[in-house]
Amino acid sequence: MTQDDRYTLATGELGAYRLEILNRIHMPHTEFLLGRVGLRQGMQVADIGCGTGNVSNWLAQQVGSSGLVLSVDSSSAQLQQAQRNAEALTLNNIKFVEASAYKTGLPYNSFDLVYCRFLLMHLTRPADAVDEMRSLLKPNGVLVCEEADFSLCFLRSAFSCLQSPFRAFFGS
């Protein structure tokens, strides 16, 4: 992780509550989206920027015991919380890896699905992270990046509308 990509939000137990609220809001859309792209039992899935593992745990349940989820985050505090959450659900088909989204250390050409949610908008080099994620895919694998769209910026008091690397990458 570069100095520019360090965590700026609370991590571990302190950040888990905030992430749980966001997950409750966004999970129905995530479930719909991943269902549409063909998520099914037996898949090998990488979840990049997994945070406390809310989506990772759901993915592990969906791919079942014949599948595997490898979840990556650059924060050891986030991963410790994610591991506790997975253990509480007795999930045995999920592994957590501390690494950067730019260099995950995961094996290339190994995943049916590579997923991230609300990651790219926090990175200074989102295109580099997308390149890394694409390299993880098997032939005909699917890359899904679920991100927020602040292009309307009608809530100027709540969000900054300044140009960011994320917005530049997607032509906003």
mmCIF file of N, CA and C in Angstrom, residues 6 11 17 19 46 49 52 58 72 98 101 126 140 158 160 166:
data_model
loop_
_atom_site.group_PDB
_atom_site.id
_atom_site.type_symbol
_atom_site.label_atom_id
_atom_site.label_comp_id
_atom_site.label_asym_id
_atom_site.label_seq_id
_atom_site.Cartn_x
_atom_site.Cartn_y
_atom_site.Cartn_z
ATOM 1 N N ARG A 6 -3.247 4.603 2.076
ATOM 2 C CA ARG A 6 -3.415 4.091 3.434
ATOM 3 C C ARG A 6 -4.873 4.242 3.856
ATOM 4 N N THR A 11 -10.719 1.078 11.275
ATOM 5 C CA THR A 11 -10.570 -0.327 10.935
ATOM 6 C C THR A 11 -10.894 -1.195 12.146
ATOM 7 N N TYR A 17 -18.711 -1.736 12.571
ATOM 8 C CA TYR A 17 -20.096 -1.286 12.697
ATOM 9 C C TYR A 17 -20.498 -0.449 11.486
ATOM 10 N N LEU A 19 -19.159 -0.537 8.502
ATOM 11 C CA LEU A 19 -19.226 -1.404 7.333
ATOM 12 C C LEU A 19 -20.462 -2.301 7.357
ATOM 13 N N ALA A 46 -12.167 -14.411 -5.892
ATOM 14 C CA ALA A 46 -11.286 -13.501 -5.164
ATOM 15 C C ALA A 46 -12.077 -12.243 -4.846
ATOM 16 N N GLY A 49 -10.066 -6.112 -1.478
ATOM 17 C CA GLY A 49 -10.501 -5.013 -0.618
ATOM 18 C C GLY A 49 -11.669 -5.455 0.245
ATOM 19 N N THR A 52 -13.990 -6.080 6.407
ATOM 20 C CA THR A 52 -14.289 -7.007 7.502
ATOM 21 C C THR A 52 -14.981 -8.282 7.032
ATOM 22 N N TRP A 58 -20.638 -13.979 2.547
ATOM 23 C CA TRP A 58 -21.793 -14.319 1.715
ATOM 24 C C TRP A 58 -21.331 -15.103 0.487
ATOM 25 N N VAL A 72 -8.822 -10.487 0.062
ATOM 26 C CA VAL A 72 -7.618 -9.680 0.213
ATOM 27 C C VAL A 72 -7.960 -8.322 0.798
ATOM 28 N N GLU A 98 -3.378 -10.754 3.550
ATOM 29 C CA GLU A 98 -2.997 -9.343 3.682
ATOM 30 C C GLU A 98 -2.112 -8.967 2.500
ATOM 31 N N ALA A 101 -4.126 -4.168 -3.234
ATOM 32 C CA ALA A 101 -4.956 -4.392 -4.420
ATOM 33 C C ALA A 101 -4.117 -4.308 -5.690
ATOM 34 N N PRO A 126 -6.452 3.388 -9.504
ATOM 35 C CA PRO A 126 -7.466 2.349 -9.709
ATOM 36 C C PRO A 126 -7.220 1.504 -10.952
ATOM 37 N N ASN A 140 -12.366 -16.613 -19.650
ATOM 38 C CA ASN A 140 -13.823 -16.487 -19.528
ATOM 39 C C ASN A 140 -14.281 -16.185 -18.105
ATOM 40 N N ALA A 158 -22.301 16.682 1.611
ATOM 41 C CA ALA A 158 -21.969 15.349 2.103
ATOM 42 C C ALA A 158 -20.773 14.732 1.388
ATOM 43 N N SER A 160 -17.410 15.261 -1.516
ATOM 44 C CA SER A 160 -16.530 16.137 -2.269
ATOM 45 C C SER A 160 -16.717 15.845 -3.751
ATOM 46 N N PHE A 166 -10.117 7.977 -9.387
ATOM 47 C CA PHE A 166 -11.233 7.082 -9.710
ATOM 48 C C PHE A 166 -12.129 7.710 -10.767
#
